[in-house]
Amino acid sequence: MDHRRRRLIVCSELCRKPKPRELRGIVGRAQHLRAAYLADSAAGDIVVEIGG
């Protein structure tokens, strides 16, 4: 794998309960992020690091 193309994805989100009108945008963003993650994972571009 080309090390210059490695990406680090940090999944961390803490938020208040969304109002009903805000939920559509949150769901759309989550679907987009999932599709991007699956595409990168299939391409072998995902690196998982646990700890800090």
mmCIF file of N, CA, C and O in Angstrom:
data_model
loop_
_atom_site.group_PDB
_atom_site.id
_atom_site.type_symbol
_atom_site.label_atom_id
_atom_site.label_comp_id
_atom_site.label_asym_id
_atom_site.label_seq_id
_atom_site.Cartn_x
_atom_site.Cartn_y
_atom_site.Cartn_z
ATOM 1 N N MET A 1 0.851 -1.179 0.000
ATOM 2 C CA MET A 1 0.000 0.000 0.000
ATOM 3 C C MET A 1 0.894 1.239 0.000
ATOM 4 O O MET A 1 1.905 1.309 0.673
ATOM 5 N N ASP A 2 0.508 2.216 -0.745
ATOM 6 C CA ASP A 2 1.217 3.491 -0.807
ATOM 7 C C ASP A 2 0.945 4.259 0.490
ATOM 8 O O ASP A 2 -0.186 4.639 0.765
ATOM 9 N N HIS A 3 1.965 4.469 1.299
ATOM 10 C CA HIS A 3 1.782 5.087 2.618
ATOM 11 C C HIS A 3 1.314 6.532 2.534
ATOM 12 O O HIS A 3 0.754 7.056 3.470
ATOM 13 N N ARG A 4 1.537 7.195 1.412
ATOM 14 C CA ARG A 4 1.084 8.577 1.281
ATOM 15 C C ARG A 4 -0.432 8.666 1.175
ATOM 16 O O ARG A 4 -1.005 9.697 1.420
ATOM 17 N N ARG A 5 -1.108 7.571 0.843
ATOM 18 C CA ARG A 5 -2.555 7.581 0.682
ATOM 19 C C ARG A 5 -3.279 7.110 1.933
ATOM 20 O O ARG A 5 -4.490 7.026 1.937
ATOM 21 N N ARG A 6 -2.578 6.782 2.989
ATOM 22 C CA ARG A 6 -3.241 6.318 4.208
ATOM 23 C C ARG A 6 -4.101 7.428 4.792
ATOM 24 O O ARG A 6 -3.747 8.593 4.745
ATOM 25 N N ARG A 7 -5.217 7.014 5.341
ATOM 26 C CA ARG A 7 -6.124 7.966 5.972
ATOM 27 C C ARG A 7 -6.419 7.483 7.375
ATOM 28 O O ARG A 7 -6.453 6.298 7.638
ATOM 29 N N LEU A 8 -6.652 8.407 8.249
ATOM 30 C CA LEU A 8 -7.037 8.077 9.617
ATOM 31 C C LEU A 8 -8.455 8.580 9.811
ATOM 32 O O LEU A 8 -8.741 9.758 9.606
ATOM 33 N N ILE A 9 -9.348 7.682 10.173
ATOM 34 C CA ILE A 9 -10.732 8.047 10.425
ATOM 35 C C ILE A 9 -10.970 7.948 11.920
ATOM 36 O O ILE A 9 -10.750 6.898 12.515
ATOM 37 N N VAL A 10 -11.390 9.040 12.507
ATOM 38 C CA VAL A 10 -11.701 9.067 13.930
ATOM 39 C C VAL A 10 -13.207 9.195 14.061
ATOM 40 O O VAL A 10 -13.793 10.167 13.598
ATOM 41 N N CYS A 11 -13.817 8.186 14.647
ATOM 42 C CA CYS A 11 -15.274 8.205 14.848
ATOM 43 C C CYS A 11 -15.549 8.658 16.272
ATOM 44 O O CYS A 11 -15.376 7.891 17.211
ATOM 45 N N SER A 12 -15.939 9.882 16.404
ATOM 46 C CA SER A 12 -16.179 10.429 17.718
ATOM 47 C C SER A 12 -17.189 11.555 17.589
ATOM 48 O O SER A 12 -16.906 12.575 16.983
ATOM 49 N N GLU A 13 -18.365 11.330 18.134
ATOM 50 C CA GLU A 13 -19.363 12.384 18.061
ATOM 51 C C GLU A 13 -20.263 12.314 19.282
ATOM 52 O O GLU A 13 -20.819 11.274 19.599
ATOM 53 N N LEU A 14 -20.352 13.396 19.953
ATOM 54 C CA LEU A 14 -21.225 13.518 21.103
ATOM 55 C C LEU A 14 -22.109 14.724 20.834
ATOM 56 O O LEU A 14 -21.612 15.813 20.559
ATOM 57 N N CYS A 15 -23.402 14.503 20.839
ATOM 58 C CA CYS A 15 -24.281 15.626 20.544
ATOM 59 C C CYS A 15 -25.600 15.464 21.283
ATOM 60 O O CYS A 15 -25.919 14.408 21.804
ATOM 61 N N ARG A 16 -26.344 16.506 21.272
ATOM 62 C CA ARG A 16 -27.667 16.484 21.885
ATOM 63 C C ARG A 16 -28.619 15.721 20.968
ATOM 64 O O ARG A 16 -28.328 15.477 19.814
ATOM 65 N N LYS A 17 -29.759 15.375 21.488
ATOM 66 C CA LYS A 17 -30.777 14.692 20.692
ATOM 67 C C LYS A 17 -31.256 15.666 19.599
ATOM 68 O O LYS A 17 -31.623 16.803 19.891
ATOM 69 N N PRO A 18 -31.235 15.223 18.336
ATOM 70 C CA PRO A 18 -31.623 16.140 17.257
ATOM 71 C C PRO A 18 -33.131 16.392 17.235
ATOM 72 O O PRO A 18 -33.934 15.547 17.636
ATOM 73 N N LYS A 19 -33.472 17.561 16.745
ATOM 74 C CA LYS A 19 -34.880 17.869 16.518
ATOM 75 C C LYS A 19 -35.320 17.121 15.260
ATOM 76 O O LYS A 19 -34.495 16.807 14.403
ATOM 77 N N PRO A 20 -36.592 16.828 15.130
ATOM 78 C CA PRO A 20 -37.056 16.038 13.972
ATOM 79 C C PRO A 20 -36.614 16.611 12.626
ATOM 80 O O PRO A 20 -36.247 15.862 11.720
ATOM 81 N N ARG A 21 -36.607 17.916 12.453
ATOM 82 C CA ARG A 21 -36.228 18.506 11.163
ATOM 83 C C ARG A 21 -34.722 18.377 10.886
ATOM 84 O O ARG A 21 -34.293 18.491 9.751
ATOM 85 N N GLU A 22 -33.916 18.165 11.925
ATOM 86 C CA GLU A 22 -32.470 18.012 11.762
ATOM 87 C C GLU A 22 -32.078 16.575 11.450
ATOM 88 O O GLU A 22 -30.989 16.328 10.932
ATOM 89 N N LEU A 23 -32.953 15.643 11.754
ATOM 90 C CA LEU A 23 -32.630 14.231 11.627
ATOM 91 C C LEU A 23 -32.330 13.822 10.188
ATOM 92 O O LEU A 23 -31.439 13.006 9.941
ATOM 93 N N ARG A 24 -33.023 14.373 9.212
ATOM 94 C CA ARG A 24 -32.803 14.023 7.804
ATOM 95 C C ARG A 24 -31.351 14.296 7.394
ATOM 96 O O ARG A 24 -30.715 13.478 6.741
ATOM 97 N N GLY A 25 -30.807 15.437 7.786
ATOM 98 C CA GLY A 25 -29.421 15.774 7.448
ATOM 99 C C GLY A 25 -28.423 14.848 8.120
ATOM 100 O O GLY A 25 -27.427 14.452 7.519
ATOM 101 N N ILE A 26 -28.701 14.478 9.356
ATOM 102 C CA ILE A 26 -27.822 13.572 10.099
ATOM 103 C C ILE A 26 -27.804 12.198 9.442
ATOM 104 O O ILE A 26 -26.750 11.596 9.243
ATOM 105 N N VAL A 27 -28.988 11.701 9.068
ATOM 106 C CA VAL A 27 -29.073 10.389 8.424
ATOM 107 C C VAL A 27 -28.368 10.424 7.070
ATOM 108 O O VAL A 27 -27.611 9.511 6.727
ATOM 109 N N GLY A 28 -28.575 11.466 6.303
ATOM 110 C CA GLY A 28 -27.914 11.589 5.000
ATOM 111 C C GLY A 28 -26.398 11.607 5.129
ATOM 112 O O GLY A 28 -25.687 10.955 4.356
ATOM 113 N N ARG A 29 -25.903 12.347 6.107
ATOM 114 C CA ARG A 29 -24.455 12.416 6.326
ATOM 115 C C ARG A 29 -23.900 11.058 6.743
ATOM 116 O O ARG A 29 -22.851 10.618 6.266
ATOM 117 N N ALA A 30 -24.633 10.365 7.615
ATOM 118 C CA ALA A 30 -24.195 9.037 8.055
ATOM 119 C C ALA A 30 -24.164 8.055 6.883
ATOM 120 O O ALA A 30 -23.234 7.252 6.765
ATOM 121 N N GLN A 31 -25.153 8.117 6.007
ATOM 122 C CA GLN A 31 -25.172 7.229 4.844
ATOM 123 C C GLN A 31 -24.001 7.525 3.912
ATOM 124 O O GLN A 31 -23.369 6.608 3.385
ATOM 125 N N HIS A 32 -23.709 8.803 3.711
ATOM 126 C CA HIS A 32 -22.571 9.185 2.862
ATOM 127 C C HIS A 32 -21.249 8.702 3.467
ATOM 128 O O HIS A 32 -20.399 8.159 2.766
ATOM 129 N N LEU A 33 -21.077 8.895 4.773
ATOM 130 C CA LEU A 33 -19.844 8.467 5.435
ATOM 131 C C LEU A 33 -19.688 6.950 5.393
ATOM 132 O O LEU A 33 -18.583 6.432 5.182
ATOM 133 N N ARG A 34 -20.790 6.219 5.543
ATOM 134 C CA ARG A 34 -20.733 4.760 5.479
ATOM 135 C C ARG A 34 -20.328 4.299 4.089
ATOM 136 O O ARG A 34 -19.485 3.409 3.933
ATOM 137 N N ALA A 35 -20.903 4.910 3.051
ATOM 138 C CA ALA A 35 -20.556 4.540 1.678
ATOM 139 C C ALA A 35 -19.083 4.823 1.398
ATOM 140 O O ALA A 35 -18.385 4.010 0.779
ATOM 141 N N ALA A 36 -18.584 5.957 1.870
ATOM 142 C CA ALA A 36 -17.171 6.302 1.677
ATOM 143 C C ALA A 36 -16.273 5.326 2.429
ATOM 144 O O ALA A 36 -15.246 4.890 1.915
ATOM 145 N N TYR A 37 -16.675 4.960 3.645
ATOM 146 C CA TYR A 37 -15.899 3.990 4.431
ATOM 147 C C TYR A 37 -15.841 2.644 3.717
ATOM 148 O O TYR A 37 -14.776 2.042 3.607
ATOM 149 N N LEU A 38 -16.983 2.166 3.238
ATOM 150 C CA LEU A 38 -17.010 0.864 2.557
ATOM 151 C C LEU A 38 -16.162 0.879 1.284
ATOM 152 O O LEU A 38 -15.459 -0.089 0.993
ATOM 153 N N ALA A 39 -16.205 1.968 0.534
ATOM 154 C CA ALA A 39 -15.395 2.073 -0.682
ATOM 155 C C ALA A 39 -13.907 2.066 -0.336
ATOM 156 O O ALA A 39 -13.114 1.370 -0.977
ATOM 157 N N ASP A 40 -13.514 2.827 0.679
ATOM 158 C CA ASP A 40 -12.109 2.864 1.088
ATOM 159 C C ASP A 40 -11.663 1.523 1.657
ATOM 160 O O ASP A 40 -10.544 1.087 1.431
ATOM 161 N N SER A 41 -12.548 0.875 2.395
ATOM 162 C CA SER A 41 -12.218 -0.426 2.958
ATOM 163 C C SER A 41 -12.001 -1.456 1.847
ATOM 164 O O SER A 41 -11.050 -2.243 1.892
ATOM 165 N N ALA A 42 -12.861 -1.452 0.849
ATOM 166 C CA ALA A 42 -12.724 -2.379 -0.277
ATOM 167 C C ALA A 42 -11.434 -2.122 -1.051
ATOM 168 O O ALA A 42 -10.831 -3.055 -1.600
ATOM 169 N N ALA A 43 -10.989 -0.867 -1.072
ATOM 170 C CA ALA A 43 -9.757 -0.511 -1.780
ATOM 171 C C ALA A 43 -8.517 -0.770 -0.921
ATOM 172 O O ALA A 43 -7.393 -0.585 -1.384
ATOM 173 N N GLY A 44 -8.702 -1.158 0.347
ATOM 174 C CA GLY A 44 -7.572 -1.418 1.236
ATOM 175 C C GLY A 44 -6.950 -0.163 1.810
ATOM 176 O O GLY A 44 -5.787 -0.172 2.219
ATOM 177 N N ASP A 45 -7.711 0.911 1.833
ATOM 178 C CA ASP A 45 -7.185 2.201 2.300
ATOM 179 C C ASP A 45 -7.527 2.524 3.750
ATOM 180 O O ASP A 45 -7.401 3.656 4.184
ATOM 181 N N ILE A 46 -7.974 1.541 4.526
ATOM 182 C CA ILE A 46 -8.381 1.777 5.915
ATOM 183 C C ILE A 46 -7.309 1.251 6.861
ATOM 184 O O ILE A 46 -6.849 0.128 6.731
ATOM 185 N N VAL A 47 -6.921 2.079 7.806
ATOM 186 C CA VAL A 47 -5.978 1.693 8.848
ATOM 187 C C VAL A 47 -6.683 1.903 10.185
ATOM 188 O O VAL A 47 -7.215 2.972 10.440
ATOM 189 N N VAL A 48 -6.717 0.877 11.028
ATOM 190 C CA VAL A 48 -7.392 0.975 12.319
ATOM 191 C C VAL A 48 -6.335 1.092 13.404
ATOM 192 O O VAL A 48 -5.438 0.258 13.500
ATOM 193 N N GLU A 49 -6.440 2.129 14.218
ATOM 194 C CA GLU A 49 -5.540 2.326 15.343
ATOM 195 C C GLU A 49 -6.403 2.453 16.593
ATOM 196 O O GLU A 49 -7.314 3.258 16.630
ATOM 197 N N ILE A 50 -6.098 1.670 17.606
ATOM 198 C CA ILE A 50 -6.863 1.701 18.841
ATOM 199 C C ILE A 50 -5.955 2.213 19.954
ATOM 200 O O ILE A 50 -4.825 1.774 20.094
ATOM 201 N N GLY A 51 -6.453 3.141 20.725
ATOM 202 C CA GLY A 51 -5.673 3.679 21.832
ATOM 203 C C GLY A 51 -5.287 5.119 21.573
ATOM 204 O O GLY A 51 -5.593 5.686 20.550
ATOM 205 N N GLY A 52 -4.625 5.699 22.486
ATOM 206 C CA GLY A 52 -4.302 7.103 22.302
ATOM 207 C C GLY A 52 -3.069 7.462 22.916
ATOM 208 O O GLY A 52 -2.065 7.700 23.002
#
